[in-house]
Short mmCIF file of N, CA, C and O in Angstrom, two decimals:
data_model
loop_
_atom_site.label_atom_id
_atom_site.label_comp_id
_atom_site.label_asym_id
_atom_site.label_seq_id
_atom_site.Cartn_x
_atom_site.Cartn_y
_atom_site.Cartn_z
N UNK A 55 -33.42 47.51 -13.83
CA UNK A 55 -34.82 47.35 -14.18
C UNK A 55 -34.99 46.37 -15.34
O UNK A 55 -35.74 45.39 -15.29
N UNK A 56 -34.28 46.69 -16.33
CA UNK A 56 -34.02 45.81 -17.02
C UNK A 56 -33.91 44.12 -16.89
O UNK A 56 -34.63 43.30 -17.46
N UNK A 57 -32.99 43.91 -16.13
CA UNK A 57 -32.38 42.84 -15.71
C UNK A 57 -33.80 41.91 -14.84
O UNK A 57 -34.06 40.73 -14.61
N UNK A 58 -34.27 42.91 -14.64
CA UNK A 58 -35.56 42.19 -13.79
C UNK A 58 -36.66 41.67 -14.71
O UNK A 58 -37.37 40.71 -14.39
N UNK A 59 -36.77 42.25 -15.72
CA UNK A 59 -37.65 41.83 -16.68
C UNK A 59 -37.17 40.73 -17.70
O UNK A 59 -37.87 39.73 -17.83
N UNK A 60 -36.46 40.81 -18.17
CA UNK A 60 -35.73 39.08 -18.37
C UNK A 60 -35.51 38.58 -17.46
O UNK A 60 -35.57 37.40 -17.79
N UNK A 61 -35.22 38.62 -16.14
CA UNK A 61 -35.56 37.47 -15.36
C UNK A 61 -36.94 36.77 -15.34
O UNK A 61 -37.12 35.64 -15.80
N UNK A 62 -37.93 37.57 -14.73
CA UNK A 62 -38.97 37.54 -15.33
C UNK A 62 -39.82 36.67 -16.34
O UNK A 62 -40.72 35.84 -16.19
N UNK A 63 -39.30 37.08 -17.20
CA UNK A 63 -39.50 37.19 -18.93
C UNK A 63 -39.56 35.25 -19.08
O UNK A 63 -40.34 34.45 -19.61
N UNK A 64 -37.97 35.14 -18.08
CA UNK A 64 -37.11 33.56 -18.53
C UNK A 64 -38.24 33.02 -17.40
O UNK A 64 -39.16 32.51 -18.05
N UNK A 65 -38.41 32.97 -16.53
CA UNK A 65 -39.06 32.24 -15.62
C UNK A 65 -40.92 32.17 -15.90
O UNK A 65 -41.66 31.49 -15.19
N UNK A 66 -41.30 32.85 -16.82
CA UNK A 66 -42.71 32.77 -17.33
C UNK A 66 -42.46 31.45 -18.51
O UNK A 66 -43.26 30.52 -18.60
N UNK A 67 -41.43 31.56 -19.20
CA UNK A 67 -41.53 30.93 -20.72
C UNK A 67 -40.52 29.33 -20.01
O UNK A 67 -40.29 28.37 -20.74
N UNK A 68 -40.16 29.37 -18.86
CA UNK A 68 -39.54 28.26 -18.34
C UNK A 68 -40.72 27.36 -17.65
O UNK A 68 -40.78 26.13 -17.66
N UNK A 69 -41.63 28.27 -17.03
CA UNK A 69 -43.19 27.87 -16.42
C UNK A 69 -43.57 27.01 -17.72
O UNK A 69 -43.37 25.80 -17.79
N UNK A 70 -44.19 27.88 -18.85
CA UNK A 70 -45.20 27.38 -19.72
C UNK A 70 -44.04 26.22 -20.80
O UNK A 70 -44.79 25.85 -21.70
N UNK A 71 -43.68 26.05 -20.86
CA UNK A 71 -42.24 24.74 -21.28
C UNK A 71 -42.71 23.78 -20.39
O UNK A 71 -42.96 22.78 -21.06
N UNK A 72 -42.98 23.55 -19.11
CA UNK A 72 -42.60 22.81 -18.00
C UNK A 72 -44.10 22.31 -18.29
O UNK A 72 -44.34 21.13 -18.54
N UNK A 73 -45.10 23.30 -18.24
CA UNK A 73 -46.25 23.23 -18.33
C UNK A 73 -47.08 22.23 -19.86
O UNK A 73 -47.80 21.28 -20.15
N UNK A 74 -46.42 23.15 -20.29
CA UNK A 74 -46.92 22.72 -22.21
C UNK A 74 -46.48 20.89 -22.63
O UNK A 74 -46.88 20.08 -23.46
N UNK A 75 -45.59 20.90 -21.69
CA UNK A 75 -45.14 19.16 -21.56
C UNK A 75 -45.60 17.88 -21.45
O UNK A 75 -45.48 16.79 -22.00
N UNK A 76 -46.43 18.69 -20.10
CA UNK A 76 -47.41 17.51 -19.32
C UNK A 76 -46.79 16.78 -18.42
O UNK A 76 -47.50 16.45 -17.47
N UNK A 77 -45.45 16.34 -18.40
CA UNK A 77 -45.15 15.71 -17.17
C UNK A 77 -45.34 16.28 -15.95
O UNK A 77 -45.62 15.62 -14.95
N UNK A 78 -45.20 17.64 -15.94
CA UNK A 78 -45.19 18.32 -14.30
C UNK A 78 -46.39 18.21 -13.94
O UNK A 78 -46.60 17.98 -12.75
N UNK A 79 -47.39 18.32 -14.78
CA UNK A 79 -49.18 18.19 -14.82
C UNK A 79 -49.54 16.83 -13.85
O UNK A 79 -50.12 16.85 -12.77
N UNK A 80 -48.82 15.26 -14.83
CA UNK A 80 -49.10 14.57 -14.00
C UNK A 80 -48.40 13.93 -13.07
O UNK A 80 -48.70 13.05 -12.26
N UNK A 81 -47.33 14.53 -13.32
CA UNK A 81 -46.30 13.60 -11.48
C UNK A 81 -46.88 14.70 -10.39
O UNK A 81 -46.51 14.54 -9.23
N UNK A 82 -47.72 15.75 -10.68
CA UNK A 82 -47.93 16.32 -9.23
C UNK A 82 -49.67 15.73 -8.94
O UNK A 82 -50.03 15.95 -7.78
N UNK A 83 -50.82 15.00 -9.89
CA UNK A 83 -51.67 14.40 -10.12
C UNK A 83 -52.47 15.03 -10.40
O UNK A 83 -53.56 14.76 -9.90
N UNK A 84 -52.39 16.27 -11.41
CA UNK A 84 -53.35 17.23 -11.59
C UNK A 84 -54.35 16.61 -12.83
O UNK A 84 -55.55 16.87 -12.93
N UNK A 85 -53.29 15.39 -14.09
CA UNK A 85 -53.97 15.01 -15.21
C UNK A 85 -53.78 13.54 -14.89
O UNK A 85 -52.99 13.09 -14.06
N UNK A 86 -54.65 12.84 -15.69
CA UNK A 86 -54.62 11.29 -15.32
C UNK A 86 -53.75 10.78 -16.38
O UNK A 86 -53.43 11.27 -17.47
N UNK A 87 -53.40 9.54 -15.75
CA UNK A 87 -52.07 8.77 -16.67
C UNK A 87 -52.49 7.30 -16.25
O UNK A 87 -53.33 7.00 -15.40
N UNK A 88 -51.48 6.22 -17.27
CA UNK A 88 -52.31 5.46 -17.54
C UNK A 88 -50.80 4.48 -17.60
O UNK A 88 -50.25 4.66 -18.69
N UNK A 89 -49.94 3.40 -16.59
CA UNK A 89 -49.15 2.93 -17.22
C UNK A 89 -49.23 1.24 -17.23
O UNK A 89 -49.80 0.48 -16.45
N UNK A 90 -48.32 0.93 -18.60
CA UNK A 90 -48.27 -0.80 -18.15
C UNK A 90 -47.85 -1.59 -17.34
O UNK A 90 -46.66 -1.43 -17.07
N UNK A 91 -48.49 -2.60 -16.69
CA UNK A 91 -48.24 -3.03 -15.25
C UNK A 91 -47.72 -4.99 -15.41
O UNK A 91 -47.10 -5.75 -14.67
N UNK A 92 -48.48 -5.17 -17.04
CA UNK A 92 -47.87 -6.49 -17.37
C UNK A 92 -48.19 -6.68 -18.65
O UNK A 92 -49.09 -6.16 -19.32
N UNK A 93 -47.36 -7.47 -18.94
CA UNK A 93 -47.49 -7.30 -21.00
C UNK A 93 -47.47 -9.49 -20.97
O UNK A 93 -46.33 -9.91 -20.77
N UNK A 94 -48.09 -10.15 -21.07
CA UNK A 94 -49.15 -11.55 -21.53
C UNK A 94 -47.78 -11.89 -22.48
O UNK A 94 -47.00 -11.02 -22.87
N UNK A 95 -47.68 -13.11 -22.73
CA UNK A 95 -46.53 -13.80 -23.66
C UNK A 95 -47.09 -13.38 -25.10
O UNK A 95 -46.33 -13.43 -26.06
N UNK A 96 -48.68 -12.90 -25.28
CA UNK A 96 -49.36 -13.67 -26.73
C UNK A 96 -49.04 -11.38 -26.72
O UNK A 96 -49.34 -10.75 -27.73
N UNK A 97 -48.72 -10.98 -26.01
CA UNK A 97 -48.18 -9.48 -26.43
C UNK A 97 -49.50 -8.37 -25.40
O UNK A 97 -49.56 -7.16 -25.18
N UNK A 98 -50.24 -9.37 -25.05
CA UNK A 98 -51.60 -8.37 -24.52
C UNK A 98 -51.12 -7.61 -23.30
O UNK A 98 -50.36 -8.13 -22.48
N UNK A 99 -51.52 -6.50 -23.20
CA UNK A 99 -50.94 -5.63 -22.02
C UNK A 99 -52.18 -5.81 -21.28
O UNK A 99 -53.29 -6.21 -21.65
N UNK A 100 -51.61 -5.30 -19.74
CA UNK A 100 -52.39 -4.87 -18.98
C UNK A 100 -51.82 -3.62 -18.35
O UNK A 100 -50.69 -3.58 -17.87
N UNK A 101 -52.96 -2.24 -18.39
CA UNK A 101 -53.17 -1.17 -17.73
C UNK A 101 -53.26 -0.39 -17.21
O UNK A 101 -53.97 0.47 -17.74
N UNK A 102 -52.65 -0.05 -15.80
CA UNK A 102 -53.27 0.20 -14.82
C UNK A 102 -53.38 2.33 -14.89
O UNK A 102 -52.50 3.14 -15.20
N UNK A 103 -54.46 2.51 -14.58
CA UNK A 103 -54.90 4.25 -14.98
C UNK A 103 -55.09 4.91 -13.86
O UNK A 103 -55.07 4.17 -12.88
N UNK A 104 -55.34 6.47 -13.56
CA UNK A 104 -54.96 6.75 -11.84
C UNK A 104 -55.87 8.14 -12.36
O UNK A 104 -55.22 8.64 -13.28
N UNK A 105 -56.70 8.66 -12.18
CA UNK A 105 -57.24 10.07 -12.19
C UNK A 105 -56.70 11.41 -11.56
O UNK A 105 -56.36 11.69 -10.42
N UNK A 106 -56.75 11.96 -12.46
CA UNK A 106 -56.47 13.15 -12.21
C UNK A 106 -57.17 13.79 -11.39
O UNK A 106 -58.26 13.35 -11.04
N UNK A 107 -56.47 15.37 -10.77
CA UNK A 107 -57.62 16.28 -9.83
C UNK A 107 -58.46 16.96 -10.95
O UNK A 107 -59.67 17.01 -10.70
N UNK A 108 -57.99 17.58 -12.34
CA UNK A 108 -58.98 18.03 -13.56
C UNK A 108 -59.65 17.52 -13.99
O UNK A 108 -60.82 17.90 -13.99
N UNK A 109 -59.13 16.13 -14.70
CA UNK A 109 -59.66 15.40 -15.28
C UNK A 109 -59.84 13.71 -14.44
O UNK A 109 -59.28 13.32 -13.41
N UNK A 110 -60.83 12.96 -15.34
CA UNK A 110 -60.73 11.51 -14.75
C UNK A 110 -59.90 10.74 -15.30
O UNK A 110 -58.98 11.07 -16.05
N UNK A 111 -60.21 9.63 -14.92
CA UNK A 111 -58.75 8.64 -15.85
C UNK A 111 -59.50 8.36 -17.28
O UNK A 111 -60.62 8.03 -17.67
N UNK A 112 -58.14 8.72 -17.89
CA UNK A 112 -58.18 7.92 -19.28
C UNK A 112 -58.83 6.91 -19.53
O UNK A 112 -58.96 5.94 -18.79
N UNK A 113 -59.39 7.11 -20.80
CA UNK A 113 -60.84 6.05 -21.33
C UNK A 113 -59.72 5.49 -22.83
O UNK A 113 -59.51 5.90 -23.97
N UNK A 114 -59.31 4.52 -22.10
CA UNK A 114 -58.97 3.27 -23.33
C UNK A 114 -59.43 2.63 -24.21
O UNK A 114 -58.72 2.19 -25.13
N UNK A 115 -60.72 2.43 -24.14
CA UNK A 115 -62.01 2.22 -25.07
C UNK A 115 -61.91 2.15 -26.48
O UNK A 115 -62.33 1.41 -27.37
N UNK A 116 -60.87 3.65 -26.35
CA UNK A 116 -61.18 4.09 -28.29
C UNK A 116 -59.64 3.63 -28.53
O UNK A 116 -59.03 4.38 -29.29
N UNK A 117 -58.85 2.43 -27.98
CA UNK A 117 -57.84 2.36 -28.17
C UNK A 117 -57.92 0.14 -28.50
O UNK A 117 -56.94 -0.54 -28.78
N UNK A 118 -58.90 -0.20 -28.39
CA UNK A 118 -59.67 -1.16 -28.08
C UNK A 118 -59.85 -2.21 -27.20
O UNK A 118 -60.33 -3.29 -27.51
N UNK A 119 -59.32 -1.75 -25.66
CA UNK A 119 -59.54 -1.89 -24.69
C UNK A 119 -60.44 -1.97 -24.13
O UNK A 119 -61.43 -1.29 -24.38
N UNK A 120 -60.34 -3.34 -22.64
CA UNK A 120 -61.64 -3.49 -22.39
C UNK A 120 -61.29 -2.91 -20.70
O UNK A 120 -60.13 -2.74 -20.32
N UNK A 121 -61.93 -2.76 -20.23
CA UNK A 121 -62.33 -2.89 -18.43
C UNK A 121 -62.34 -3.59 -17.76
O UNK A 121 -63.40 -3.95 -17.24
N UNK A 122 -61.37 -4.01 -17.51
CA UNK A 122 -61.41 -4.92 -16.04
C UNK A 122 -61.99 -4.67 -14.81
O UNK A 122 -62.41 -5.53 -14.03
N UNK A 123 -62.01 -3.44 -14.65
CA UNK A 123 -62.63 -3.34 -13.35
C UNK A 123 -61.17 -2.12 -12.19
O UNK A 123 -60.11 -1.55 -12.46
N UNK A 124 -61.83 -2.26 -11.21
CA UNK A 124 -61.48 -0.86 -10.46
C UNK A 124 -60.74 -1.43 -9.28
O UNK A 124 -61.55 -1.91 -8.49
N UNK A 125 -59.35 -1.55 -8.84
CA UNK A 125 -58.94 -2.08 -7.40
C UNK A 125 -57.54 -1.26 -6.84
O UNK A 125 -56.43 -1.28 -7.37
N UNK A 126 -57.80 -0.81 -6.04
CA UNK A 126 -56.88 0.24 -4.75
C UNK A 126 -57.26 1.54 -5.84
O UNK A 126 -56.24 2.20 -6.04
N UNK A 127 -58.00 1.86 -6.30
CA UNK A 127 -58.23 3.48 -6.72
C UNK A 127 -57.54 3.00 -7.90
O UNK A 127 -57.12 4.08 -8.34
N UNK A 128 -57.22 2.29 -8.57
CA UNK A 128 -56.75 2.75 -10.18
C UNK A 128 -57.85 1.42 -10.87
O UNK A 128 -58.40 0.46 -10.33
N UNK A 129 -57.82 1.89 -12.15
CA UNK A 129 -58.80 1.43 -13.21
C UNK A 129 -58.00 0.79 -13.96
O UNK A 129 -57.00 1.36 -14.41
N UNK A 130 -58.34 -0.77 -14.31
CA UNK A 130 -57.52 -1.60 -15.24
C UNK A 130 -57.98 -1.75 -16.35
O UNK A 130 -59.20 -1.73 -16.51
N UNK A 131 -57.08 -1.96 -17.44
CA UNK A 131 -57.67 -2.13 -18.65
C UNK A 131 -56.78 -3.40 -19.41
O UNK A 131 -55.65 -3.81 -19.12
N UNK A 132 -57.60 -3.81 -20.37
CA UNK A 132 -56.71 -5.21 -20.58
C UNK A 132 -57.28 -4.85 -22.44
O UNK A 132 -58.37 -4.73 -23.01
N UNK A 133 -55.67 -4.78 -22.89
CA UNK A 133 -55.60 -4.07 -23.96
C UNK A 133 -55.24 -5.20 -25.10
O UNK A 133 -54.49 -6.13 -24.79
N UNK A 134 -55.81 -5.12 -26.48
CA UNK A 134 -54.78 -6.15 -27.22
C UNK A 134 -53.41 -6.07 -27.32
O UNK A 134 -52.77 -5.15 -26.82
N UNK A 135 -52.83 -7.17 -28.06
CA UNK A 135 -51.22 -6.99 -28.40
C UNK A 135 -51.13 -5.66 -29.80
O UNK A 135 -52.03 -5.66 -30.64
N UNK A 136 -50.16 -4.79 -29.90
CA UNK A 136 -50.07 -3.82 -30.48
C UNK A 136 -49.53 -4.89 -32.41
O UNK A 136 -48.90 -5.92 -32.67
N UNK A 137 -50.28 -3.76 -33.25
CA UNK A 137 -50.19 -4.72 -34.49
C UNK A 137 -48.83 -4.28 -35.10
O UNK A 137 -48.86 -3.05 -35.23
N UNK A 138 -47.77 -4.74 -35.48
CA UNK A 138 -46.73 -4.90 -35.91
C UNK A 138 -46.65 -5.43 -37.47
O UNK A 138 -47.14 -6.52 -37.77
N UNK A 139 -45.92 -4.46 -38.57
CA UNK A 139 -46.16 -5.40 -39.97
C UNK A 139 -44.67 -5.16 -39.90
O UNK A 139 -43.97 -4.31 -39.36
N UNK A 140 -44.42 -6.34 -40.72
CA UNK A 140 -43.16 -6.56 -41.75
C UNK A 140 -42.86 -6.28 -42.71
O UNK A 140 -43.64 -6.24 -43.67
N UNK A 141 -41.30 -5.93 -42.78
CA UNK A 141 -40.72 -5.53 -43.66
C UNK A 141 -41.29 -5.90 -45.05
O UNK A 141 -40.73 -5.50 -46.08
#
């Protein structure tokens, strides 16, 4: 009886680990994700974002990204080059 309840026990706290992560969330497409598809010589990325079944896709906006626009179901965003200081 015992033995059943740590089994149990391990397979609840192995769930919420798996869970609490986020990857299992979005490789099965439950949360939206957002990856880079081309990075510009001058460092500028580009985007590409995919919606989730919970949620919609990620709003880049507050990251200072603009919108390109929407093509095969994912949402592009065309981002500056990331700021880098020196030593």
């Amino acid at each position: 009886m015992v033995k059943r309840i740590v089994f149990v026990a391990a397979l609840l706290i192995a769930a919420m680990v798996a869970v609490k992560d986020g990857r299992v969330l979005r490789d099965i497409g439950m949360i939206g994700h957002c990856a880079v598809v081309q990075t510009s010589a001058d460092g500028q990325q580009w985007e590409a974002c995919s919606s989730g079944k919970l949620e919609g896709a990620p709003d880049l906006s507050r990251n200072g990204c603009t919108s390109a626009g929407l093509y095969a179901g994912q949402i592009y965003w065309r981002c500056p080059a990331p700021v880098a200081s020196a030593p």
